[in-house]
Amino acid sequence: MYVSYTGSAGATIPDSEQGHTLLDWNESVTCSFRNFDHVPIYAPWDSDWIGPCARGVTVETQAYRNMTGNFRSLLTLCLTFVSSSVALNTQLVISNAKIAPDGFAHDAIVVNGEYPGPILTAVKGERFQIKVKNVLVDESMNKSTTVHWHGIKQRSSNEMDGTAMVTQCPITSGHSFMYDFTPADQSGSFWYHSHYTLQYCEGLRGPVVIYDPLDPYLDMYDVDDTSTILTISDWYHVNAYDITGTDNPDAILINGRGRYEGGPPVPLSVLSVVQGKRYRIRLMNMACKPSFVFSIDSHTFTVIEADSENTLPLAVDSVPILVGQRYSIILNANQTVDNYWIRTNPNYNTTFAGGLNSAILRYEGAPRQDPIHRNWTLSNPLSESNLRALESPTAPGLPEAGGVDVSLNLVSVWDDNIGRFLINGYSYTSPTTPILLQLLTGQLTASQLQPYGSVYTLPPNKTIELSVPGGQPEEYHPFHLHGHSFSVVRSAGSDTYNYYNPVRRDTTSNGVGGDNVTIRFRTDNSGPWLFHCHIDWHLDLGMAVVFAQDAGDASLHTSGAWKQLCPIYDELPSIIRNGSEP
């Protein structure tokens, strides 16, 4: 049954609805609660809850516990923690600061004074209105900016994708822009980051979670809130422009904390659990370069989500995770009360000595200290080819080779002569006019669109197959597609094609020599969408193409505020604007 109620502080839902006192409301609110088991409904507010609910937001909460007080709220929209922020009507202030997340003070970019940026949460179907205010002053990290909402498809809102010179001009220092979009059909784990030059490597990145009140896996976990989000990022003690292709990070940070070799033993991030409870961990690789193998000593997991797409449950003991990827994994806190190492093993030579590349899993009642070393051997790693999509699992097109409307083969190489990456012979360089604006002004063919050779026009409502061979150049690359999830019909490390129930996601590896990673999607989302390597230095050096879908779609639109971005940006000196890689 649904119970809707409008009231003020201290009010109660009528007894006929089995209501209980609603605590600490600051002003009139409208909330609806959903009760599947016909048990008394407990409002989720107590003294630690405040509200967007106090602004008339309609929210849904599913209650399925009993009247003993073990109320389980799925909605964390109204929860407020030190590092959380409600996605609706939120302002993100982008500024410079000197921070020391690993004990080494370094100039960086912060969001609302924090690194990583604040957690943004919403419920499926809710509208995002996020004002990005740019007060950057350090030109060495670029003073202009954009914010991309990684994994959010931006259906009918391509202009809000936040990709510099693809879907918008950058926001200049001293100005603001409102990102306004509604991911109506999406839920899961996402993140946001700058999509301008190398800027997110300097700190402009943070997590996003869209909760689904009808999550099909609700009965598999007890806790899913901001405390169970684990972000992994790389951290450098020099400016991003001074990092070479062979440089490794100085530290790996988990939820913004980490240690570096020879540095102080700064406190590490702690994931607190209660023995006997089950936790949905939302794991996000927000790094600029390394991939990781994630594990927790003496614990195993069940994977239920890949890149905001539900998967069939899969038991594993470790999770390889590429740049840009996200997984939801269920952790059963079924071990002896103690501290256990959370390990993020990067794809370069390093150790875990002294707490490097680590965080702590701490059971309630365990001493506040670093864990002991345990001999924990990993034997059941996640393999992407073993993941299966839960909903509508069949890949687009016919279940056979060539069973699509359009097939493209994208071959990446390194060109020593120009010092840049090429895809099919062209290196992506940002145009002087955003590709979306080019489309809106009538440039509709690949020969007209800039950058020449890097824009592919695709017809609407067709099935597309991309083959991305591995091994050239270097090793594997994490390729991310904006505006879509895709079915991975052939994964890296596999020579099998699965057209019937492959995993669906938005970021995958192109593999190594001999791999021919193949993905499929449908052109059901008009606009220009970037497809690129998510190692940020590789993108900056041209490893990208743009798919301009349904280029003549009359529904493509922009706002008045969007139209002001380019004139303001174009007033900057050209030496500053020339740093406008996406």
Coordinates of C-alpha atoms in Angstrom, one line a residue:
M1 CA 0.0 0.0 0.0
Y2 CA 1.1 3.6 -0.5
V3 CA 0.8 6.1 2.3
S4 CA 1.0 9.8 1.4
Y5 CA 1.1 12.5 4.0
T6 CA 1.7 16.2 4.2
G7 CA 2.5 17.7 7.6
S8 CA 4.9 19.7 9.7
A9 CA 7.4 19.0 12.5
G10 CA 6.4 16.4 15.0
A11 CA 3.2 15.4 13.2
T12 CA 2.0 11.9 12.8
I13 CA 0.4 9.9 10.1
P14 CA -3.2 9.1 11.0
D15 CA -3.6 5.9 13.1
S16 CA -5.7 4.4 10.4
E17 CA -2.5 4.3 8.4
Q18 CA -0.5 2.8 11.2
G19 CA 1.6 5.9 11.3
H20 CA 4.3 6.9 13.8
T21 CA 5.8 10.2 14.7
L22 CA 7.8 11.9 12.0
L23 CA 10.8 13.5 13.8
D24 CA 12.7 16.6 13.1
W25 CA 11.0 17.9 10.1
N26 CA 11.9 21.5 9.6
E27 CA 9.0 22.5 7.5
S28 CA 6.1 21.1 5.6
V29 CA 7.0 18.1 3.5
T30 CA 5.4 15.6 1.2
C31 CA 6.6 12.0 1.4
S32 CA 5.2 8.7 0.4
F33 CA 6.2 5.4 1.9
R34 CA 5.9 2.0 0.3
N35 CA 5.1 -1.0 2.5
F36 CA 5.2 -4.4 0.8
D37 CA 4.7 -6.6 3.9
H38 CA 1.9 -4.6 5.5
V39 CA 3.8 -3.9 8.7
P40 CA 3.8 -0.6 10.5
I41 CA 5.6 2.1 8.7
Y42 CA 8.4 3.9 10.5
A43 CA 9.5 7.2 9.1
P44 CA 13.2 7.2 8.4
W45 CA 13.9 10.5 10.0
D46 CA 15.7 10.9 13.3
S47 CA 18.0 13.6 14.6
D48 CA 20.7 12.6 12.0
W49 CA 18.3 13.1 9.1
I50 CA 17.5 16.4 7.5
G51 CA 15.9 17.1 4.4
P52 CA 15.4 17.7 0.8
C53 CA 12.2 16.2 2.1
A54 CA 11.8 19.5 3.9
R55 CA 11.5 21.1 0.6
G56 CA 8.4 19.2 -0.7
V57 CA 10.3 16.4 -2.5
T58 CA 8.4 13.2 -2.9
V59 CA 10.4 10.2 -1.8
E60 CA 9.7 6.5 -1.7
T61 CA 11.0 4.1 0.9
Q62 CA 10.4 0.4 1.1
A63 CA 9.8 -1.1 4.5
Y64 CA 10.0 -4.8 4.9
R65 CA 11.1 -5.3 8.5
N66 CA 8.8 -5.7 11.5
M67 CA 7.7 -3.4 14.3
T68 CA 10.6 -4.2 16.5
G69 CA 12.4 -1.2 15.1
N70 CA 14.5 -2.9 12.5
F71 CA 13.3 -0.5 9.9
R72 CA 15.3 -0.8 6.7
S73 CA 15.3 2.3 4.5
L74 CA 16.5 2.0 1.0
L75 CA 16.3 5.7 0.5
T76 CA 19.5 7.6 1.3
L77 CA 18.3 10.7 -0.5
C78 CA 17.8 12.4 2.8
L79 CA 20.8 11.1 4.6
T80 CA 23.5 13.6 5.3
F81 CA 27.1 12.7 6.0
V82 CA 30.2 14.8 6.0
S83 CA 30.9 13.9 2.4
S84 CA 27.4 13.6 1.0
S85 CA 25.1 16.0 -0.9
V86 CA 21.7 15.6 -2.3
A87 CA 21.7 15.6 -6.1
L88 CA 18.6 17.8 -6.4
N89 CA 19.2 21.6 -6.5
T90 CA 22.8 21.2 -5.5
Q91 CA 25.7 23.5 -6.1
L92 CA 29.2 22.2 -6.8
V93 CA 31.9 24.9 -6.2
I94 CA 35.1 24.1 -8.2
S95 CA 38.2 25.7 -6.6
N96 CA 41.9 25.3 -5.9
A97 CA 43.3 24.2 -2.6
K98 CA 46.5 22.7 -1.1
I99 CA 45.6 19.3 0.3
A100 CA 47.5 16.3 1.7
P101 CA 45.3 13.1 1.3
D102 CA 48.4 11.0 1.7
G103 CA 50.3 13.3 4.0
F104 CA 52.1 15.2 1.2
A105 CA 50.8 18.7 0.7
H106 CA 50.1 19.4 -3.0
D107 CA 48.1 21.9 -5.0
A108 CA 44.9 20.4 -6.3
I109 CA 41.3 21.0 -7.4
V110 CA 38.6 20.4 -4.9
V111 CA 34.8 20.3 -5.1
N112 CA 32.9 22.1 -2.3
G113 CA 36.3 22.1 -0.5
E114 CA 36.5 18.3 -0.5
Y115 CA 38.5 15.6 -2.2
P116 CA 37.0 13.4 -3.6
G117 CA 34.1 15.6 -4.3
P118 CA 30.8 15.2 -2.4
I119 CA 28.7 12.1 -2.9
L120 CA 25.6 12.9 -5.0
T121 CA 22.6 10.7 -4.3
A122 CA 19.2 10.5 -5.9
V123 CA 16.3 8.0 -6.4
K124 CA 15.5 6.5 -9.8
G125 CA 13.5 9.0 -11.9
E126 CA 14.5 12.1 -10.0
R127 CA 15.7 15.2 -11.7
F128 CA 19.2 16.5 -11.3
Q129 CA 19.7 20.3 -11.1
I130 CA 23.4 20.8 -10.3
K131 CA 24.9 24.3 -10.5
V132 CA 28.6 24.1 -11.2
K133 CA 30.3 27.3 -10.0
N134 CA 33.9 27.8 -11.3
V135 CA 36.2 29.8 -9.0
L136 CA 39.5 28.2 -10.2
V137 CA 42.5 30.5 -10.1
D138 CA 45.5 28.2 -10.9
E139 CA 46.2 28.2 -14.6
S140 CA 48.6 25.3 -14.3
M141 CA 45.6 23.1 -13.8
N142 CA 43.4 25.1 -16.3
K143 CA 40.9 27.7 -15.0
S144 CA 38.1 26.6 -17.3
T145 CA 36.2 23.4 -16.6
T146 CA 33.3 21.1 -17.4
V147 CA 31.6 18.2 -15.4
H148 CA 30.8 14.9 -17.1
W149 CA 28.3 12.5 -15.5
H150 CA 30.0 9.2 -16.2
G151 CA 27.6 6.5 -17.1
I152 CA 24.5 8.7 -17.2
K153 CA 23.1 8.4 -20.7
Q154 CA 21.6 11.8 -21.0
R155 CA 18.6 10.7 -23.1
S156 CA 17.2 13.8 -24.8
S157 CA 19.8 15.9 -22.9
N158 CA 23.0 15.5 -24.9
E159 CA 23.9 19.1 -24.2
M160 CA 24.3 18.2 -20.5
D161 CA 26.9 15.5 -21.0
G162 CA 29.7 17.8 -20.0
T163 CA 32.3 16.9 -22.6
A164 CA 34.4 19.8 -23.6
M165 CA 34.1 20.8 -27.3
V166 CA 31.9 17.8 -28.0
T167 CA 28.7 18.8 -26.2
Q168 CA 29.6 22.2 -24.8
C169 CA 32.2 24.9 -24.4
P170 CA 34.0 24.9 -21.0
I171 CA 32.7 27.0 -18.1
T172 CA 35.2 29.8 -17.6
S173 CA 36.5 30.9 -14.2
G174 CA 34.1 33.3 -12.5
H175 CA 31.1 31.8 -14.2
S176 CA 28.5 29.1 -13.4
F177 CA 26.4 26.6 -15.4
M178 CA 23.4 24.6 -14.4
Y179 CA 23.5 20.9 -15.4
D180 CA 19.8 20.0 -15.6
F181 CA 18.8 16.4 -16.6
T182 CA 16.6 13.5 -15.6
P183 CA 18.1 10.0 -15.9
A184 CA 14.5 8.6 -15.8
D185 CA 15.3 5.0 -16.6
Q186 CA 18.7 4.6 -14.8
S187 CA 19.8 3.5 -11.4
G188 CA 23.1 2.2 -10.0
S189 CA 26.7 3.4 -9.5
F190 CA 28.1 6.4 -11.4
W191 CA 30.6 9.2 -10.9
Y192 CA 31.3 12.7 -12.1
H193 CA 34.6 14.3 -13.2
S194 CA 36.0 17.1 -15.3
H195 CA 36.1 16.3 -19.0
Y196 CA 38.5 19.1 -19.9
T197 CA 42.2 18.5 -20.5
L198 CA 43.9 16.5 -17.6
Q199 CA 41.8 18.3 -15.0
Y200 CA 40.2 15.4 -13.2
C201 CA 43.6 14.0 -12.4
E202 CA 44.1 17.1 -10.3
G203 CA 41.1 16.3 -8.2
L204 CA 37.8 17.1 -9.8
R205 CA 36.0 13.8 -9.4
G206 CA 33.3 12.3 -7.1
P207 CA 30.7 9.5 -6.8
V208 CA 27.1 9.4 -7.8
V209 CA 24.5 6.8 -6.7
I210 CA 21.0 6.5 -8.0
Y211 CA 19.0 4.2 -5.7
D212 CA 16.2 2.0 -7.1
P213 CA 13.4 1.4 -4.6
L214 CA 12.5 -1.7 -6.6
D215 CA 16.1 -3.1 -6.8
P216 CA 15.7 -6.8 -7.6
Y217 CA 18.4 -7.7 -5.2
L218 CA 17.1 -6.0 -2.1
D219 CA 16.8 -9.3 -0.2
M220 CA 20.5 -10.0 -0.7
Y221 CA 21.9 -7.2 1.5
D222 CA 21.1 -5.3 4.6
V223 CA 23.1 -2.0 4.2
D224 CA 23.5 0.2 1.1
D225 CA 24.3 3.8 1.9
T226 CA 27.1 6.3 1.5
S227 CA 29.2 4.4 4.0
T228 CA 29.5 1.5 1.6
I229 CA 30.8 3.5 -1.4
L230 CA 34.5 2.8 -2.1
T231 CA 36.2 5.0 -4.6
I232 CA 39.7 4.3 -5.8
S233 CA 41.9 7.0 -7.3
D234 CA 45.5 7.6 -8.2
W235 CA 47.4 10.5 -6.7
Y236 CA 50.5 12.3 -7.9
H237 CA 52.8 14.8 -6.2
V238 CA 53.4 16.8 -9.4
N239 CA 51.2 18.6 -11.9
A240 CA 49.4 16.3 -14.3
Y241 CA 51.1 17.9 -17.2
D242 CA 54.5 16.8 -15.8
I243 CA 53.6 13.1 -15.7
T244 CA 55.1 10.9 -18.4
G245 CA 53.6 7.7 -19.8
T246 CA 55.9 5.6 -17.6
D247 CA 55.3 7.4 -14.3
N248 CA 53.4 5.5 -11.6
P249 CA 51.2 7.3 -9.0
D250 CA 52.8 8.4 -5.8
A251 CA 49.8 7.0 -3.9
I252 CA 46.6 5.1 -4.3
L253 CA 43.7 6.6 -2.4
I254 CA 40.6 4.8 -1.2
N255 CA 37.8 7.2 -0.4
G256 CA 40.4 10.0 -0.5
R257 CA 43.0 8.5 1.9
G258 CA 46.2 6.6 1.3
R259 CA 49.9 6.3 2.0
Y260 CA 53.0 6.8 -0.2
E261 CA 56.3 5.0 0.1
G262 CA 58.5 6.7 2.7
G263 CA 55.6 8.9 3.8
P264 CA 53.8 9.2 7.2
P265 CA 51.4 6.6 8.4
V266 CA 48.3 8.7 7.8
P267 CA 45.0 7.2 8.9
L268 CA 43.5 5.0 6.2
S269 CA 39.9 4.9 5.2
V270 CA 37.8 2.5 7.2
L271 CA 34.7 0.5 6.1
S272 CA 32.9 -0.3 9.3
V273 CA 30.7 -3.4 9.5
V274 CA 28.7 -5.4 12.0
Q275 CA 29.2 -9.1 12.1
G276 CA 26.3 -11.0 10.5
K277 CA 25.1 -8.2 8.3
R278 CA 25.4 -8.1 4.5
Y279 CA 26.7 -5.0 2.7
R280 CA 26.3 -3.7 -0.8
I281 CA 29.7 -2.2 -1.7
R282 CA 29.7 0.2 -4.6
L283 CA 33.2 0.0 -6.0
M284 CA 34.3 2.8 -8.3
N285 CA 37.6 3.2 -10.2
M286 CA 38.0 7.0 -10.5
A287 CA 41.7 6.8 -11.4
C288 CA 43.2 8.6 -14.3
K289 CA 45.5 5.7 -15.3
P290 CA 45.9 2.4 -13.3
S291 CA 43.5 -0.6 -13.1
F292 CA 43.3 -2.6 -9.9
V293 CA 42.5 -6.0 -8.5
F294 CA 40.3 -5.4 -5.5
S295 CA 40.1 -7.9 -2.6
I296 CA 39.5 -8.0 1.1
D297 CA 41.4 -10.5 3.2
S298 CA 39.4 -13.6 4.3
H299 CA 36.2 -12.4 2.4
T300 CA 34.5 -13.3 -0.8
F301 CA 31.8 -11.3 -2.8
T302 CA 28.8 -11.6 -5.0
V303 CA 28.8 -9.3 -8.0
I304 CA 25.4 -7.9 -8.9
E305 CA 26.1 -4.8 -11.0
A306 CA 28.5 -3.7 -13.6
D307 CA 28.6 0.0 -14.7
S308 CA 25.0 0.6 -13.4
E309 CA 23.6 -2.5 -15.2
N310 CA 22.3 -5.3 -13.1
T311 CA 24.0 -8.7 -13.6
L312 CA 23.1 -12.2 -12.6
P313 CA 24.8 -12.8 -9.2
L314 CA 28.3 -14.1 -9.6
A315 CA 30.5 -15.3 -6.7
V316 CA 34.2 -14.2 -6.8
D317 CA 37.0 -13.5 -4.4
S318 CA 38.6 -10.6 -6.2
V319 CA 37.5 -7.9 -8.7
P320 CA 39.7 -6.5 -11.5
I321 CA 38.4 -3.0 -12.2
L322 CA 39.5 -0.7 -15.0
V323 CA 39.5 3.1 -15.0
G324 CA 35.9 4.3 -15.3
Q325 CA 34.4 1.0 -14.3
R326 CA 32.0 0.4 -11.3
Y327 CA 30.8 -2.7 -9.6
S328 CA 28.3 -3.5 -6.9
I329 CA 29.5 -6.4 -4.8
I330 CA 27.8 -8.0 -1.8
L331 CA 30.0 -8.6 1.2
N332 CA 28.8 -10.9 4.0
A333 CA 30.5 -9.8 7.2
N334 CA 30.7 -13.4 8.4
Q335 CA 34.3 -13.5 9.8
T336 CA 35.7 -13.2 13.3
V337 CA 35.5 -9.7 14.8
D338 CA 38.8 -8.0 13.8
N339 CA 40.4 -5.7 11.3
Y340 CA 41.0 -6.9 7.7
W341 CA 43.0 -5.4 4.9
I342 CA 41.1 -4.0 1.9
R343 CA 43.6 -4.3 -1.0
T344 CA 43.7 -2.5 -4.3
N345 CA 46.5 -4.0 -6.3
P346 CA 47.4 -1.7 -9.2
N347 CA 48.8 -2.9 -12.6
Y348 CA 52.4 -1.9 -11.8
N349 CA 55.1 -3.2 -9.5
T350 CA 54.3 -2.2 -5.9
T351 CA 53.6 -3.7 -2.5
F352 CA 51.1 -3.5 0.3
A353 CA 53.9 -2.8 2.9
G354 CA 53.0 -0.3 5.5
G355 CA 49.4 0.1 4.3
L356 CA 50.2 1.1 0.7
N357 CA 47.3 0.7 -1.7
S358 CA 45.0 -0.3 1.2
A359 CA 42.1 0.6 3.4
I360 CA 40.6 -1.2 6.4
L361 CA 37.6 -3.4 6.9
R362 CA 36.7 -3.0 10.6
Y363 CA 34.2 -5.1 12.4
E364 CA 32.2 -3.5 15.3
G365 CA 34.1 -4.3 18.5
A366 CA 37.6 -4.6 16.8
P367 CA 40.5 -2.4 18.1
R368 CA 41.2 0.8 16.2
Q369 CA 44.5 -0.4 14.6
D370 CA 45.9 -1.6 11.3
P371 CA 45.1 -5.2 10.5
I372 CA 47.6 -8.1 10.8
H373 CA 49.0 -9.8 7.8
R374 CA 46.9 -12.9 6.7
N375 CA 47.8 -15.6 4.2
W376 CA 44.8 -15.1 1.9
T377 CA 45.2 -16.7 -1.5
L378 CA 43.0 -15.5 -4.3
S379 CA 41.6 -18.2 -6.6
N380 CA 38.3 -17.0 -8.0
P381 CA 38.8 -13.7 -9.8
L382 CA 36.0 -12.0 -11.6
S383 CA 36.1 -12.5 -15.4
E384 CA 34.0 -10.2 -17.5
S385 CA 33.1 -13.0 -19.9
N386 CA 31.4 -14.8 -17.0
L387 CA 29.0 -11.9 -16.2
R388 CA 25.5 -12.0 -17.6
A389 CA 23.0 -9.2 -18.0
L390 CA 19.9 -9.6 -15.7
E391 CA 17.4 -7.7 -17.8
S392 CA 16.8 -7.9 -21.6
P393 CA 20.1 -9.8 -21.9
T394 CA 20.1 -10.4 -25.7
A395 CA 22.6 -8.3 -27.6
P396 CA 21.2 -5.9 -30.3
G397 CA 21.0 -7.4 -33.8
L398 CA 21.0 -11.0 -35.0
P399 CA 22.9 -13.6 -33.0
E400 CA 25.5 -14.2 -35.6
A401 CA 28.7 -12.6 -37.0
G402 CA 27.8 -9.5 -39.0
G403 CA 24.2 -9.5 -37.7
V404 CA 24.0 -5.7 -37.3
D405 CA 23.2 -2.7 -39.5
V406 CA 26.6 -1.0 -39.2
S407 CA 29.9 -2.6 -38.4
L408 CA 33.1 -0.6 -37.6
N409 CA 36.6 -1.7 -36.8
L410 CA 38.6 0.8 -34.7
V411 CA 42.3 0.2 -34.7
S412 CA 44.5 2.2 -32.3
V413 CA 48.2 2.8 -32.9
W414 CA 50.9 5.2 -31.7
D415 CA 52.5 7.5 -34.2
D416 CA 56.1 8.4 -33.2
N417 CA 56.3 11.1 -35.8
I418 CA 53.6 13.2 -34.2
G419 CA 53.8 11.8 -30.7
R420 CA 50.1 11.0 -30.6
F421 CA 47.6 8.1 -30.7
L422 CA 45.7 7.4 -33.9
I423 CA 42.4 5.6 -34.4
N424 CA 41.9 4.4 -38.0
G425 CA 44.6 6.9 -39.0
Y426 CA 43.4 10.0 -37.2
S427 CA 44.3 11.6 -33.9
Y428 CA 41.4 13.2 -32.1
T429 CA 42.0 16.9 -31.4
S430 CA 39.3 19.2 -30.0
P431 CA 37.5 21.3 -32.6
T432 CA 37.2 25.1 -32.1
T433 CA 33.4 24.7 -32.1
P434 CA 31.6 22.0 -30.1
I435 CA 30.4 19.1 -32.3
L436 CA 26.8 19.5 -31.0
L437 CA 26.8 23.2 -32.1
Q438 CA 28.2 22.1 -35.5
L439 CA 25.2 19.7 -35.8
L440 CA 22.8 22.4 -34.8
T441 CA 24.1 24.8 -37.4
G442 CA 23.6 22.3 -40.2
Q443 CA 27.0 20.5 -40.5
L444 CA 25.5 17.0 -40.8
T445 CA 28.0 14.8 -42.7
A446 CA 31.3 13.3 -41.6
S447 CA 33.2 15.3 -44.2
Q448 CA 31.7 18.5 -42.8
L449 CA 32.2 17.8 -39.1
Q450 CA 35.4 18.6 -37.2
P451 CA 37.8 17.2 -36.2
Y452 CA 38.0 15.6 -39.7
G453 CA 38.4 11.8 -39.6
S454 CA 37.4 11.4 -36.0
V455 CA 33.6 11.9 -36.3
Y456 CA 31.5 9.0 -37.5
T457 CA 27.9 9.8 -38.4
L458 CA 25.5 6.9 -37.5
P459 CA 21.8 6.5 -38.6
P460 CA 19.1 6.5 -36.0
N461 CA 17.5 3.3 -34.5
K462 CA 20.1 1.0 -36.0
T463 CA 22.2 -1.8 -34.5
I464 CA 26.0 -1.0 -34.3
E465 CA 28.9 -3.3 -33.8
L466 CA 32.3 -2.0 -32.9
S467 CA 35.4 -4.2 -33.0
V468 CA 38.4 -2.8 -31.1
P469 CA 41.5 -5.0 -31.5
G470 CA 43.9 -5.2 -28.5
G471 CA 47.6 -5.0 -28.1
Q472 CA 48.3 -1.9 -30.1
P473 CA 49.7 0.3 -28.8
E474 CA 51.1 -0.8 -25.5
E475 CA 48.7 -3.2 -23.7
Y476 CA 45.0 -2.9 -22.9
H477 CA 43.0 0.3 -22.8
P478 CA 39.7 1.0 -21.0
F479 CA 37.3 2.3 -23.6
H480 CA 34.2 4.2 -22.5
L481 CA 31.2 5.1 -24.6
H482 CA 29.1 8.2 -23.7
G483 CA 25.4 8.1 -24.0
H484 CA 25.0 4.3 -24.0
S485 CA 25.5 1.0 -22.4
F486 CA 26.7 -1.7 -24.8
S487 CA 26.6 -5.5 -24.9
V488 CA 30.1 -7.0 -24.7
V489 CA 29.6 -9.9 -27.1
R490 CA 33.4 -10.7 -27.0
S491 CA 35.4 -9.8 -24.0
A492 CA 39.1 -9.3 -23.6
G493 CA 40.8 -12.6 -23.0
S494 CA 38.1 -14.6 -24.7
D495 CA 37.6 -15.8 -28.3
T496 CA 33.9 -16.7 -27.7
Y497 CA 31.1 -14.5 -29.0
N498 CA 28.0 -14.4 -26.8
Y499 CA 25.0 -12.8 -28.4
Y500 CA 22.4 -14.3 -26.0
N501 CA 23.2 -12.9 -22.6
P502 CA 26.5 -10.9 -22.5
V503 CA 27.2 -8.4 -19.8
R504 CA 26.0 -4.9 -20.6
R505 CA 28.1 -1.9 -19.4
D506 CA 29.7 1.4 -20.6
T507 CA 33.4 0.7 -20.1
T508 CA 35.5 -2.3 -21.2
S509 CA 39.0 -3.3 -22.1
N510 CA 40.2 -3.7 -25.6
G511 CA 42.5 -6.4 -24.4
V512 CA 46.0 -7.4 -25.6
G513 CA 47.5 -8.8 -28.8
G514 CA 45.2 -11.4 -30.3
D515 CA 42.0 -10.0 -28.7
N516 CA 39.3 -8.6 -30.8
V517 CA 36.9 -7.1 -28.3
T518 CA 33.5 -6.6 -29.8
I519 CA 30.6 -4.6 -28.5
R520 CA 27.0 -3.8 -29.7
F521 CA 24.6 -1.0 -29.1
R522 CA 21.6 0.6 -30.7
T523 CA 21.5 4.2 -31.9
D524 CA 18.5 5.3 -29.8
N525 CA 20.0 8.4 -28.3
S526 CA 20.6 11.4 -30.7
G527 CA 23.6 13.6 -30.5
P528 CA 27.4 13.4 -30.6
W529 CA 28.9 10.9 -28.1
L530 CA 32.5 10.4 -27.3
F531 CA 34.1 7.0 -27.4
H532 CA 37.6 7.0 -25.9
C533 CA 40.3 5.5 -23.8
H534 CA 39.7 6.5 -20.2
I535 CA 43.4 6.7 -19.3
D536 CA 43.3 10.5 -19.3
W537 CA 46.7 11.0 -20.8
H538 CA 45.8 8.8 -23.7
L539 CA 42.6 10.7 -24.4
D540 CA 44.6 14.0 -24.2
L541 CA 46.9 12.5 -26.9
G542 CA 44.1 11.7 -29.3
M543 CA 42.7 8.2 -28.5
A544 CA 39.1 9.0 -29.2
V545 CA 36.4 9.2 -31.8
V546 CA 32.9 10.7 -31.8
F547 CA 29.7 9.0 -32.9
A548 CA 27.2 11.6 -34.2
Q549 CA 23.9 9.8 -34.0
D550 CA 20.9 10.9 -36.0
A551 CA 22.7 14.1 -36.9
G552 CA 19.7 15.8 -38.3
D553 CA 17.4 15.1 -35.4
A554 CA 15.3 18.2 -34.9
S555 CA 14.8 17.4 -31.2
L556 CA 18.5 18.2 -30.4
H557 CA 18.3 21.4 -28.4
T558 CA 20.2 23.7 -26.1
S559 CA 19.3 26.3 -23.4
G560 CA 20.0 30.0 -23.3
A561 CA 22.6 29.5 -20.6
W562 CA 24.3 26.8 -22.8
K563 CA 24.4 29.2 -25.7
Q564 CA 26.3 31.7 -23.6
L565 CA 29.2 29.3 -22.8
C566 CA 31.0 29.6 -26.1
P567 CA 30.9 33.4 -26.5
I568 CA 32.4 33.8 -23.0
Y569 CA 35.0 31.0 -23.6
D570 CA 35.9 32.4 -27.0
E571 CA 36.9 35.7 -25.3
L572 CA 39.8 34.0 -23.5
P573 CA 43.3 34.3 -25.1
S574 CA 43.9 31.6 -27.6
I575 CA 46.9 30.3 -25.7
I576 CA 44.5 29.4 -22.9
R577 CA 41.8 28.0 -25.2
N578 CA 44.3 25.8 -27.0
G579 CA 44.4 23.6 -24.0
S580 CA 40.8 22.4 -24.7
E581 CA 41.2 18.7 -25.2
P582 CA 38.2 16.8 -23.9

